[in-house]
Short mmCIF file of C-alpha atoms and ligand atoms in Angstrom, two decimals:
data_model
loop_
_atom_site.label_atom_id
_atom_site.label_comp_id
_atom_site.label_asym_id
_atom_site.label_seq_id
_atom_site.Cartn_x
_atom_site.Cartn_y
_atom_site.Cartn_z
CA UNK A 1 82.21 -25.69 -47.09
CA UNK A 2 78.68 -25.60 -45.82
CA UNK A 3 77.95 -26.10 -42.13
CA UNK A 4 74.57 -26.43 -40.47
CA UNK A 5 72.16 -23.70 -41.59
CA UNK A 6 71.54 -20.76 -39.29
CA UNK A 7 67.91 -21.08 -38.26
CA UNK A 8 66.17 -18.21 -36.48
CA UNK A 9 62.76 -18.45 -34.82
CA UNK A 10 61.11 -15.11 -34.09
CA UNK A 11 58.75 -15.38 -31.14
CA UNK A 12 58.73 -17.85 -28.25
CA UNK A 13 54.99 -18.29 -27.84
CA UNK A 14 53.33 -21.67 -28.42
CA UNK A 15 54.30 -21.76 -32.12
CA UNK A 16 57.89 -20.60 -31.69
CA UNK A 17 58.56 -22.88 -28.72
CA UNK A 18 57.18 -25.94 -30.53
CA UNK A 19 59.15 -25.14 -33.67
CA UNK A 20 62.38 -24.61 -31.74
CA UNK A 21 61.99 -27.85 -29.83
CA UNK A 22 61.47 -29.85 -33.00
CA UNK A 23 64.51 -28.22 -34.63
CA UNK A 24 66.66 -28.85 -31.57
CA UNK A 25 65.61 -32.49 -31.57
CA UNK A 26 66.87 -32.74 -35.13
CA UNK A 27 70.23 -31.36 -34.07
CA UNK A 28 69.92 -27.87 -35.51
CA UNK A 29 70.67 -25.23 -32.90
CA UNK A 30 67.94 -22.65 -33.49
CA UNK A 31 68.30 -19.06 -32.37
CA UNK A 32 65.05 -18.01 -30.69
CA UNK A 33 64.27 -14.32 -30.17
CA UNK A 34 61.40 -13.03 -28.05
CA UNK A 35 60.54 -9.59 -26.78
CA UNK A 36 59.24 -11.02 -23.49
CA UNK A 37 61.28 -11.95 -20.44
CA UNK A 38 60.79 -15.68 -20.78
CA UNK A 39 59.49 -18.31 -23.19
CA UNK A 40 55.80 -19.14 -23.45
CA UNK A 41 54.33 -16.03 -25.01
CA UNK A 42 51.37 -14.29 -23.45
CA UNK A 43 49.39 -17.49 -23.02
CA UNK A 44 52.02 -19.59 -21.22
CA UNK A 45 53.88 -16.75 -19.55
CA UNK A 46 54.74 -16.96 -15.91
CA UNK A 47 51.99 -15.57 -13.75
CA UNK A 48 53.97 -12.95 -11.86
CA UNK A 49 54.14 -12.68 -8.10
CA UNK A 50 51.38 -10.04 -8.25
CA UNK A 51 48.99 -12.69 -9.56
CA UNK A 52 49.80 -15.27 -6.90
CA UNK A 53 46.63 -14.88 -4.85
CA UNK A 54 44.28 -15.14 -7.84
CA UNK A 55 41.53 -17.73 -7.79
CA UNK A 56 41.36 -20.19 -10.67
CA UNK A 57 40.26 -18.39 -13.81
CA UNK A 58 38.24 -20.13 -16.54
CA UNK A 59 40.41 -21.12 -19.50
CA UNK A 60 43.60 -20.20 -17.69
CA UNK A 61 45.94 -23.05 -16.84
CA UNK A 62 49.10 -21.84 -15.07
CA UNK A 63 50.17 -25.49 -14.64
CA UNK A 64 50.24 -25.94 -18.41
CA UNK A 65 52.31 -22.80 -18.79
CA UNK A 66 54.79 -24.02 -16.20
CA UNK A 67 55.03 -27.36 -17.93
CA UNK A 68 55.62 -25.84 -21.37
CA UNK A 69 58.25 -23.45 -20.07
CA UNK A 70 60.02 -26.26 -18.23
CA UNK A 71 60.03 -28.39 -21.38
CA UNK A 72 61.61 -25.52 -23.26
CA UNK A 73 64.25 -25.00 -20.61
CA UNK A 74 65.20 -28.69 -20.83
CA UNK A 75 66.45 -27.91 -24.33
CA UNK A 76 68.45 -24.91 -23.21
CA UNK A 77 71.74 -26.46 -24.26
CA UNK A 78 70.50 -26.91 -27.79
CA UNK A 79 68.46 -23.73 -28.26
CA UNK A 80 70.06 -20.28 -28.24
CA UNK A 81 67.29 -18.34 -26.53
CA UNK A 82 67.42 -14.55 -26.37
CA UNK A 83 64.65 -13.08 -24.20
CA UNK A 84 63.79 -9.36 -24.22
CA UNK A 85 65.07 -9.15 -27.75
CA UNK A 86 62.82 -7.43 -30.28
CA UNK A 87 63.32 -7.85 -34.00
CA UNK A 88 63.21 -4.42 -35.59
CA UNK A 89 64.33 -5.04 -39.16
CA UNK A 90 64.92 -7.91 -41.52
CA UNK A 91 66.25 -8.44 -45.01
CA UNK A 92 66.69 -11.68 -46.90
CA UNK A 93 69.64 -13.17 -45.07
CA UNK A 94 70.02 -10.88 -42.07
CA UNK A 95 67.94 -9.55 -39.20
CA UNK A 96 68.41 -6.84 -36.63
CA UNK A 97 67.16 -6.95 -33.07
CA UNK A 98 67.05 -4.58 -30.15
CA UNK A 99 68.13 -6.03 -26.80
CA UNK A 100 66.95 -4.73 -23.45
CA UNK A 101 70.44 -3.28 -22.98
CA UNK A 102 69.53 -0.81 -25.72
CA UNK A 103 71.94 -2.37 -28.17
CA UNK A 104 71.00 -3.30 -31.69
CA UNK A 105 72.60 -6.51 -32.84
CA UNK A 106 72.25 -8.42 -36.07
CA UNK A 107 72.51 -12.00 -37.16
CA UNK A 108 72.60 -13.66 -40.56
CA UNK A 109 69.99 -16.34 -41.19
CA UNK A 110 69.51 -19.12 -43.69
CA UNK A 111 66.04 -20.11 -42.57
CA UNK A 112 63.51 -18.10 -40.62
CA UNK A 113 60.37 -19.19 -38.78
CA UNK A 114 58.15 -16.21 -37.99
CA UNK A 115 55.89 -16.83 -34.99
CA UNK A 116 55.10 -13.31 -33.85
CA UNK A 117 51.61 -13.73 -32.42
CA UNK A 118 48.62 -11.46 -32.66
CA UNK A 119 47.11 -8.28 -31.27
CA UNK A 120 43.46 -7.56 -30.52
CA UNK A 121 41.60 -6.12 -33.44
CA UNK A 122 39.95 -2.89 -32.36
CA UNK A 123 37.28 -0.67 -33.81
CA UNK A 124 37.38 3.02 -32.98
CA UNK A 125 34.29 4.37 -31.26
CA UNK A 126 33.82 7.80 -29.69
CA UNK A 127 35.81 7.94 -26.45
CA UNK A 128 38.07 4.95 -27.17
CA UNK A 129 41.20 7.04 -26.55
CA UNK A 130 40.17 7.85 -22.95
CA UNK A 131 42.34 6.52 -20.13
CA UNK A 132 40.67 3.35 -18.90
CA UNK A 133 39.95 1.88 -22.34
CA UNK A 134 42.17 -1.10 -23.06
CA UNK A 135 42.27 -4.12 -25.34
CA UNK A 136 40.77 -7.42 -24.16
CA UNK A 137 44.18 -9.05 -24.37
CA UNK A 138 45.68 -6.20 -22.38
CA UNK A 139 43.08 -6.56 -19.65
CA UNK A 140 43.75 -10.32 -19.52
CA UNK A 141 47.51 -9.80 -19.37
CA UNK A 142 47.16 -7.30 -16.53
CA UNK A 143 45.01 -9.77 -14.64
CA UNK A 144 46.99 -12.94 -15.27
CA UNK A 145 50.55 -11.68 -15.04
CA UNK A 146 50.21 -8.66 -12.76
CA UNK A 147 47.21 -9.68 -10.72
CA UNK A 148 45.60 -6.32 -11.20
CA UNK A 149 42.40 -5.40 -12.97
CA UNK A 150 42.26 -2.37 -15.23
CA UNK A 151 39.20 -1.12 -13.35
CA UNK A 152 36.79 -1.87 -10.57
CA UNK A 153 33.75 -2.10 -12.80
CA UNK A 154 34.64 -3.01 -16.35
CA UNK A 155 32.49 -3.00 -19.47
CA UNK A 156 33.40 -5.48 -22.22
CA UNK A 157 32.65 -4.44 -25.79
CA UNK A 158 33.41 -6.07 -29.12
CA UNK A 159 32.87 -9.55 -30.42
CA UNK A 160 34.45 -12.99 -30.38
CA UNK A 161 35.08 -15.73 -27.85
CA UNK A 162 37.73 -13.67 -26.06
CA UNK A 163 35.07 -11.11 -25.13
CA UNK A 164 33.23 -13.66 -22.99
CA UNK A 165 36.38 -15.36 -21.75
CA UNK A 166 37.96 -12.11 -20.56
CA UNK A 167 34.72 -11.00 -18.91
CA UNK A 168 34.30 -14.34 -17.11
CA UNK A 169 37.92 -14.32 -15.97
CA UNK A 170 37.49 -10.89 -14.44
CA UNK A 171 34.30 -12.01 -12.77
CA UNK A 172 36.10 -15.02 -11.30
CA UNK A 173 38.82 -12.69 -10.01
CA UNK A 174 36.19 -10.71 -8.14
CA UNK A 175 35.92 -7.76 -10.52
CA UNK A 176 32.52 -6.32 -11.31
CA UNK A 177 31.48 -6.69 -14.95
CA UNK A 178 29.19 -3.82 -15.96
CA UNK A 179 28.04 -5.30 -19.25
CA UNK A 180 29.10 -7.51 -22.13
CA UNK A 181 28.18 -5.79 -25.40
CA UNK A 182 28.57 -8.01 -28.45
CA UNK A 183 28.09 -6.73 -32.00
CA UNK A 184 27.26 -10.21 -33.27
CA UNK A 185 23.76 -11.59 -33.02
CA UNK A 186 22.53 -14.64 -31.23
CA UNK A 187 21.30 -16.09 -34.51
CA UNK A 188 24.88 -15.95 -35.90
CA UNK A 189 25.99 -18.18 -33.04
CA UNK A 190 23.04 -20.53 -33.42
CA UNK A 191 23.72 -20.94 -37.14
CA UNK A 192 27.37 -21.77 -36.45
CA UNK A 193 26.63 -24.12 -33.54
CA UNK A 194 26.97 -27.45 -35.41
CA UNK A 195 30.43 -26.53 -36.70
CA UNK A 196 31.52 -25.25 -33.29
CA UNK A 197 31.40 -28.91 -32.25
CA UNK A 198 34.70 -29.31 -34.12
CA UNK A 199 36.33 -28.34 -30.83
CA UNK A 200 34.04 -29.50 -28.02
CA UNK A 201 36.45 -28.39 -25.28
CA UNK A 202 36.54 -24.80 -26.45
CA UNK A 203 32.81 -24.79 -27.06
CA UNK A 204 32.27 -26.03 -23.49
CA UNK A 205 34.58 -23.31 -22.16
CA UNK A 206 32.61 -20.67 -24.03
CA UNK A 207 29.31 -21.94 -22.69
CA UNK A 208 30.73 -22.08 -19.19
CA UNK A 209 31.81 -18.43 -19.40
CA UNK A 210 28.37 -17.45 -20.63
CA UNK A 211 26.75 -19.34 -17.74
CA UNK A 212 29.03 -17.64 -15.20
CA UNK A 213 28.09 -14.22 -16.56
CA UNK A 214 24.38 -15.02 -16.60
CA UNK A 215 24.47 -16.40 -13.07
CA UNK A 216 26.20 -13.26 -11.81
CA UNK A 217 23.44 -11.19 -13.37
CA UNK A 218 25.73 -9.49 -15.88
CA UNK A 219 23.72 -7.98 -18.73
CA UNK A 220 24.80 -9.58 -22.01
CA UNK A 221 23.68 -7.50 -24.99
CA UNK A 222 23.94 -9.07 -28.43
CA UNK A 223 23.41 -7.38 -31.76
CA UNK A 224 24.96 -4.13 -30.56
CA UNK A 225 25.09 -1.72 -33.46
CA UNK A 226 27.06 1.18 -32.05
CA UNK A 227 28.87 2.32 -28.92
CA UNK A 228 30.12 5.47 -27.29
CA UNK A 229 32.45 5.72 -24.31
CA UNK A 230 31.84 8.68 -22.04
CA UNK A 231 33.98 10.42 -19.46
CA UNK A 232 35.72 13.70 -18.84
CA UNK A 233 39.24 12.60 -17.90
CA UNK A 234 38.78 8.86 -17.69
CA UNK A 235 36.06 6.35 -18.52
CA UNK A 236 32.77 6.96 -16.71
CA UNK A 237 30.27 5.03 -18.80
CA UNK A 238 29.62 3.17 -22.03
CA UNK A 239 26.50 3.69 -24.10
CA UNK A 240 25.48 0.81 -26.33
CA UNK A 241 23.00 1.09 -29.17
CA UNK A 242 20.78 -1.83 -29.95
CA UNK A 243 17.54 -1.89 -31.95
CA UNK A 244 17.45 1.91 -31.95
CA UNK A 245 17.52 1.99 -28.15
CA UNK A 246 20.44 3.28 -26.11
CA UNK A 247 21.66 1.54 -22.97
CA UNK A 248 24.00 3.34 -20.61
CA UNK A 249 26.23 1.44 -18.18
CA UNK A 250 28.44 3.24 -15.73
CA UNK A 251 31.92 1.77 -15.46
CA UNK A 252 35.49 2.91 -14.83
CA UNK A 253 37.13 0.88 -17.59
CA UNK A 254 36.28 -0.63 -20.96
CA UNK A 255 37.98 -3.69 -22.45
CA UNK A 256 37.45 -3.99 -26.18
CA UNK A 257 38.38 -6.34 -28.99
CA UNK A 258 36.98 -7.86 -32.18
CA UNK A 259 39.08 -10.98 -32.63
CA UNK A 260 42.79 -10.94 -33.37
CA UNK A 261 45.08 -9.39 -35.97
CA UNK A 262 48.23 -11.36 -36.83
CA UNK A 263 51.40 -9.36 -36.36
CA UNK A 264 52.82 -9.80 -39.84
CA UNK A 265 55.31 -6.92 -40.04
CA UNK A 266 58.36 -9.16 -40.45
CA UNK A 267 56.74 -11.17 -43.24
CA UNK A 268 55.71 -7.94 -44.90
CA UNK A 269 59.25 -6.53 -44.79
CA UNK A 270 60.38 -9.71 -46.53
CA UNK A 271 57.80 -9.12 -49.29
CA UNK A 272 55.83 -12.25 -48.55
CA UNK A 273 52.59 -11.97 -50.59
CA UNK A 274 49.36 -11.36 -48.67
CA UNK A 275 45.76 -12.03 -49.52
CA UNK A 276 42.58 -10.55 -48.14
CA UNK A 277 40.39 -13.08 -46.39
CA UNK A 278 36.97 -11.79 -47.32
CA UNK A 279 34.98 -13.09 -44.34
CA UNK A 280 37.22 -11.60 -41.65
CA UNK A 281 38.60 -8.70 -43.66
CA UNK A 282 42.10 -9.65 -42.49
CA UNK A 283 45.16 -9.58 -44.75
CA UNK A 284 46.90 -12.90 -44.26
CA UNK A 285 50.27 -14.10 -45.58
CA UNK A 286 49.99 -16.73 -48.31
CA UNK A 287 51.21 -20.05 -46.91
CA UNK A 288 51.16 -23.64 -47.98
CA UNK A 289 49.68 -26.20 -45.60
CA UNK A 290 53.01 -26.67 -43.86
CA UNK A 291 53.56 -22.97 -43.20
CA UNK A 292 55.97 -22.23 -46.06
CA UNK A 293 55.75 -18.77 -47.56
CA UNK A 294 56.64 -18.28 -51.21
CA UNK A 295 59.99 -16.79 -50.15
CA UNK A 296 62.54 -19.62 -49.92
CA UNK A 297 63.58 -20.32 -46.35
CA UNK A 298 60.80 -18.24 -44.75
CA UNK A 299 58.07 -19.99 -42.74
CA UNK A 300 55.23 -18.64 -40.61
CA UNK A 301 53.23 -20.28 -37.83
CA UNK A 302 50.81 -19.56 -35.04
CA UNK A 303 48.50 -16.62 -34.40
CA UNK A 304 51.01 -14.39 -36.22
CA UNK A 305 50.04 -16.15 -39.43
CA UNK A 306 46.52 -17.52 -38.82
CA UNK A 307 44.74 -16.71 -35.54
CA UNK A 308 43.61 -20.20 -34.53
CA UNK A 309 44.54 -20.21 -30.83
CA UNK A 310 47.37 -21.59 -28.73
CA UNK A 311 46.86 -25.33 -29.31
CA UNK A 312 46.79 -24.91 -33.06
CA UNK A 313 49.75 -22.55 -32.87
CA UNK A 314 51.91 -25.18 -31.20
CA UNK A 315 51.01 -27.66 -33.94
CA UNK A 316 51.59 -25.17 -36.71
CA UNK A 317 54.98 -24.36 -35.19
CA UNK A 318 55.95 -28.01 -35.19
CA UNK A 319 54.61 -28.46 -38.71
CA UNK A 320 56.66 -25.50 -39.97
CA UNK A 321 59.78 -26.91 -38.30
CA UNK A 322 59.18 -30.25 -40.03
CA UNK A 323 58.80 -28.46 -43.36
CA UNK A 324 62.08 -26.69 -42.71
CA UNK A 325 63.81 -29.96 -41.92
CA UNK A 326 62.37 -31.55 -45.02
CA UNK A 327 63.61 -28.60 -47.11
CA UNK A 328 67.04 -29.17 -45.59
CA UNK A 329 66.95 -32.68 -46.95
CA UNK A 330 66.10 -34.54 -43.73
CA UNK A 331 63.70 -37.44 -43.63
CA UNK A 332 60.67 -36.51 -41.55
CA UNK A 333 58.01 -38.56 -39.84
CA UNK A 334 55.16 -38.74 -42.35
CA UNK A 335 52.78 -40.10 -39.70
CA UNK A 336 53.37 -37.12 -37.47
CA UNK A 337 52.87 -34.74 -40.41
CA UNK A 338 49.53 -36.34 -41.23
CA UNK A 339 48.46 -36.17 -37.60
CA UNK A 340 49.39 -32.48 -37.33
CA UNK A 341 47.68 -31.59 -40.57
CA UNK A 342 44.48 -33.40 -39.64
CA UNK A 343 44.30 -31.64 -36.29
CA UNK A 344 45.15 -28.29 -37.83
CA UNK A 345 42.38 -28.76 -40.37
CA UNK A 346 39.97 -29.31 -37.48
CA UNK A 347 41.18 -26.10 -35.81
CA UNK A 348 40.65 -24.25 -39.08
CA UNK A 349 37.12 -25.59 -39.30
CA UNK A 350 36.49 -24.37 -35.77
CA UNK A 351 37.97 -20.97 -36.59
CA UNK A 352 35.67 -20.67 -39.61
CA UNK A 353 32.71 -21.50 -37.39
CA UNK A 354 33.83 -18.86 -34.89
CA UNK A 355 34.08 -16.32 -37.70
CA UNK A 356 30.46 -17.09 -38.54
CA UNK A 357 29.34 -17.04 -34.90
CA UNK A 358 31.09 -13.71 -34.24
CA UNK A 359 31.33 -11.93 -37.59
CA UNK A 360 33.15 -8.64 -37.78
CA UNK A 361 30.48 -5.90 -37.55
CA UNK A 362 29.40 -4.89 -41.03
CA UNK A 363 28.60 -1.25 -40.45
CA UNK A 364 30.35 -0.11 -37.28
CA UNK A 365 33.37 1.33 -39.08
CA UNK A 366 31.50 2.61 -42.13
CA UNK A 367 29.25 4.57 -39.77
CA UNK A 368 31.94 6.02 -37.50
CA UNK A 369 31.11 9.67 -36.88
CA UNK A 370 33.42 12.17 -38.58
CA UNK A 371 34.81 13.53 -35.33
CA UNK A 372 35.88 10.12 -33.99
CA UNK A 373 39.63 9.56 -33.79
CA UNK A 374 40.68 6.56 -35.89
CA UNK A 375 44.47 6.82 -35.62
CA UNK A 376 45.31 7.39 -31.96
CA UNK A 377 49.02 8.05 -32.60
CA UNK A 378 48.43 10.99 -34.93
CA UNK A 379 44.88 11.94 -33.94
CA UNK A 380 43.46 11.43 -37.40
CA UNK A 381 39.66 11.35 -37.42
CA UNK A 382 37.22 9.47 -39.63
CA UNK A 383 36.32 12.87 -41.11
CA UNK A 384 39.97 13.51 -42.04
CA UNK A 385 40.02 10.20 -43.89
CA UNK A 386 36.77 10.91 -45.70
CA UNK A 387 38.02 14.35 -46.70
CA UNK A 388 41.20 12.77 -48.08
CA UNK A 389 38.96 10.66 -50.31
CA UNK A 390 36.57 13.43 -51.33
CA UNK A 391 38.96 16.31 -51.75
CA UNK A 392 42.28 14.64 -52.54
CA UNK A 393 40.95 11.51 -54.20
CA UNK A 394 42.86 9.12 -51.91
CA UNK A 395 42.27 5.72 -53.48
CA UNK A 396 43.68 3.43 -50.81
CA UNK A 397 45.01 3.45 -47.27
CA UNK A 398 48.58 4.19 -48.40
CA UNK A 399 47.49 7.34 -50.18
CA UNK A 400 45.27 8.30 -47.26
CA UNK A 401 48.26 7.81 -44.96
CA UNK A 402 50.35 10.20 -47.06
CA UNK A 403 47.58 12.82 -46.97
CA UNK A 404 46.41 12.47 -43.36
CA UNK A 405 49.26 10.73 -41.46
CA UNK A 406 46.77 7.97 -40.51
CA UNK A 407 48.97 4.96 -39.66
CA UNK A 408 52.18 6.96 -39.80
CA UNK A 409 52.57 7.18 -36.04
CA UNK A 410 54.55 5.13 -33.62
CA UNK A 411 52.29 2.06 -33.71
CA UNK A 412 52.65 1.99 -37.50
CA UNK A 413 49.00 1.49 -38.20
CA UNK A 414 48.76 -1.70 -36.16
CA UNK A 415 45.58 -0.43 -34.55
CA UNK A 416 43.98 1.74 -37.23
CA UNK A 417 44.95 0.13 -40.55
CA UNK A 418 42.00 -2.24 -40.92
CA UNK A 419 39.43 0.33 -39.79
CA UNK A 420 40.86 3.00 -42.09
CA UNK A 421 40.49 0.58 -45.00
CA UNK A 422 36.84 -0.07 -44.13
CA UNK A 423 36.06 3.63 -43.84
CA UNK A 424 37.74 4.24 -47.19
CA UNK A 425 36.04 1.34 -48.93
CA UNK A 426 32.64 2.47 -47.63
CA UNK A 427 32.96 6.06 -48.83
CA UNK A 428 34.49 5.12 -52.17
CA UNK A 429 31.93 2.37 -52.46
CA UNK A 430 34.51 -0.20 -53.50
CA UNK A 431 35.41 -3.66 -52.27
CA UNK A 432 37.60 -3.85 -49.19
CA UNK A 433 40.51 -5.29 -51.17
CA UNK A 434 40.68 -2.12 -53.25
CA UNK A 435 41.23 -0.01 -50.14
CA UNK A 436 44.55 -1.85 -49.82
CA UNK A 437 46.64 -2.32 -46.73
CA UNK A 438 49.29 -0.34 -44.88
CA UNK A 439 52.79 -1.67 -45.56
CA UNK A 440 55.22 -2.23 -42.72
CA UNK A 441 58.41 -0.26 -42.31
CA UNK A 442 61.50 -0.69 -40.21
CA UNK A 443 61.93 -0.29 -37.35
CA UNK A 444 59.01 -2.62 -36.70
CA UNK A 445 58.74 -1.09 -33.21
CA UNK A 446 60.10 2.31 -32.24
CA UNK A 447 63.59 2.33 -30.73
CA UNK A 448 64.65 4.54 -27.88
CA UNK A 449 66.78 7.37 -29.23
CA UNK A 450 69.70 6.07 -27.20
CA UNK A 451 69.77 2.68 -28.98
CA UNK A 452 73.23 1.88 -30.28
CA UNK A 453 74.25 -0.34 -33.09
CA UNK A 454 76.83 -2.94 -32.11
CA UNK A 455 79.86 -2.42 -34.38
CA UNK A 456 79.72 -4.87 -37.28
CA UNK A 457 82.82 -6.83 -36.27
CA UNK A 458 81.30 -7.87 -32.91
CA UNK A 459 77.90 -8.59 -34.40
CA UNK A 460 76.76 -12.17 -34.03
CA UNK B 1 58.71 -1.18 -3.81
CA UNK B 2 59.22 2.56 -3.51
CA UNK B 3 59.23 4.73 -6.61
CA UNK B 4 58.33 8.33 -7.36
CA UNK B 5 56.00 10.14 -9.75
CA UNK B 6 57.11 13.71 -10.34
CA UNK B 7 59.00 13.52 -7.07
CA UNK B 8 56.04 12.27 -5.05
CA UNK B 9 56.70 8.96 -3.27
CA UNK B 10 54.57 5.89 -4.05
CA UNK B 11 54.76 2.19 -3.41
CA UNK B 12 54.35 -0.44 -6.10
CA UNK B 13 54.11 -4.18 -5.64
CA UNK B 14 56.81 -6.65 -6.56
CA UNK B 15 55.74 -7.99 -9.95
CA UNK B 16 54.22 -4.71 -11.11
CA UNK B 17 55.04 -3.28 -14.49
CA UNK B 18 55.91 0.39 -14.43
CA UNK B 19 52.52 0.99 -16.04
CA UNK B 20 50.50 -1.02 -13.52
CA UNK B 21 52.37 0.70 -10.68
CA UNK B 22 51.65 4.18 -12.05
CA UNK B 23 48.00 3.35 -12.75
CA UNK B 24 47.56 2.10 -9.19
CA UNK B 25 48.55 5.59 -8.08
CA UNK B 26 46.66 7.65 -10.66
CA UNK B 27 44.43 7.11 -13.66
CA UNK B 28 46.62 8.39 -16.51
CA UNK B 29 50.17 8.89 -17.78
CA UNK B 30 49.75 12.58 -18.49
CA UNK B 31 49.07 14.48 -21.70
CA UNK B 32 50.62 12.00 -24.13
CA UNK B 33 48.16 12.41 -27.00
CA UNK B 34 49.15 14.66 -29.90
CA UNK B 35 46.40 17.08 -28.90
CA UNK B 36 47.56 17.09 -25.28
CA UNK B 37 44.81 14.87 -24.01
CA UNK B 38 45.46 12.26 -21.34
CA UNK B 39 46.47 8.72 -22.20
CA UNK B 40 47.03 5.67 -20.03
CA UNK B 41 48.24 2.91 -22.33
CA UNK B 42 45.91 0.80 -24.43
CA UNK B 43 47.23 -2.58 -25.56
CA UNK B 44 49.27 -3.25 -22.37
CA UNK B 45 51.45 -5.67 -24.36
CA UNK B 46 54.06 -3.42 -25.95
CA UNK B 47 52.51 -2.84 -29.36
CA UNK B 48 50.47 0.38 -29.36
CA UNK B 49 53.27 2.63 -28.00
CA UNK B 50 50.77 4.68 -26.06
CA UNK B 51 52.64 4.39 -22.76
CA UNK B 52 56.13 5.84 -23.23
CA UNK B 53 57.25 7.78 -20.17
CA UNK B 54 60.39 9.62 -19.12
CA UNK B 55 62.52 8.69 -16.15
CA UNK B 56 64.58 11.20 -14.19
CA UNK B 57 67.78 9.44 -15.25
CA UNK B 58 67.07 10.44 -18.83
CA UNK B 59 65.74 7.07 -20.04
CA UNK B 60 62.54 6.89 -22.05
CA UNK B 61 60.74 3.62 -21.54
CA UNK B 62 57.60 1.81 -22.63
CA UNK B 63 55.85 1.53 -19.27
CA UNK B 64 53.80 -1.61 -19.99
CA UNK B 65 56.84 -3.75 -20.85
CA UNK B 66 59.14 -2.29 -18.19
CA UNK B 67 59.35 -4.01 -14.83
CA UNK B 68 59.05 -1.68 -11.87
CA UNK B 69 62.39 -1.24 -10.10
CA UNK B 70 62.77 0.14 -6.62
CA UNK B 71 63.72 3.79 -6.74
CA UNK B 72 62.45 4.50 -10.25
CA UNK B 73 61.68 8.19 -10.70
CA UNK B 74 59.00 8.81 -13.32
CA UNK B 75 58.37 12.23 -14.79
CA UNK B 76 54.82 12.61 -16.09
CA UNK B 77 54.16 16.32 -15.72
CA UNK B 78 56.54 17.29 -18.51
CA UNK B 79 54.78 18.51 -21.62
CA UNK B 80 57.38 16.96 -23.87
CA UNK B 81 56.25 13.65 -25.34
CA UNK B 82 58.37 10.79 -24.10
CA UNK B 83 58.78 8.73 -27.26
S1 FES C 1 50.15 0.11 -23.57
FE1 FES C 1 50.48 -0.37 -25.64
S2 FES C 1 52.63 -0.31 -25.77
FE2 FES C 1 52.29 -0.01 -23.66
#
């Protein structure tokens, strides 16, 4: 006797919400788990009461968020939504999650859509562990949902469209922007310009941010080769190196990011194969066009699989849900599939253009000074990693982790893994792929010691 | 919303996270780094784990994903890591 399959969607951002809605429409009652308090993910999350007085920020549309959340709530009867529920472990057929009550519960699953979103990619520079240094996404979240800026005078350092967007949003909120330091060069952007037209709206938004910064007299430095953050107890200044000259900007906070890293821990625990995307240096799960992994019943969508932005994430979520329905033997709307795939292809083209406009810095990590901390959880320096290669013959990041504890800490290498690989590849003089990647382990996020497992008989 | 840091009274705003409330009062969360240096959170979205603090009631919480509640009593001075 086989009833309806148990379908679980992990993550209620744009991809997860779109997938769940499509599944609910088809009469499946998906279980949706999200670590946040409400659906929408970081992009469509409720702007909290602290953010009420904020002026309109470029690229931020609270109306849209409200609309998307309301649409999700309309389906409440047909979607089992569990907010503040964090998946910590998964096997083929069952997953475990930690609720805000501190209880660990588990559920069996037949089909799983993983829509876990992304984290800013960071590059360690001297001083990046000082209080006052935060990720770009973190600074945006603080501003949009809490209505508070991480500093009074903030320096923005990194590369990518988010660098300019976050800086312009802070400017619009009345925060002083000390500098925007971008490791990419103007000529990268110029070369990519024709392809950036694949998404005119986002191109326009980028240009608008740039104009706002220029008009406010914010120095925008491109082609930055190195950076150092100074301060005794907290951030006091950032020093940027460009064309062998050093520029010092006083500031009380630094927001940094170099694009996004998909949060792929759940896929990794399920042994979904990954491949290194050479241009970005990111390890991405292998997917077909619809979002199927090679593990039967496991799908991935959104920034947690391919960082293409919120609009694309919603489409990828819907596309994955349609693939799931098709795999369940349902007839699906071929016209809608074609429409989604065409639009997604356009988003991918735009993402490739962005990757060319804002390439990951080639040398920043290879040239990190020995004394700079790479792994902030375990305080492992670039020198420790290089010694592990020279003296202990560490061949990849997993071996380096065993020797140095780099990536063994409580963030599980989310922040340091990619940089450690670049440092290793540079000193061993091998291709990045040979430096390998850190594998995920359960629990995917640390659990408070007090967490209790719900006895198996009451488990969902 | 009243709360305390090491017994000292402070006021946070409704809608603050525990982290944003603490950082409005001071610039760090205490010596959380393995070498005893100061930390103050980094990702602000629950992923880096650089913001675990202890509460007087014995709970250990990730400050950036914890909503501020009236009466919360945070202990930052302790030299014992909170995670
Ligand atoms: S600041 Fe990163 S988990 Fe709280």
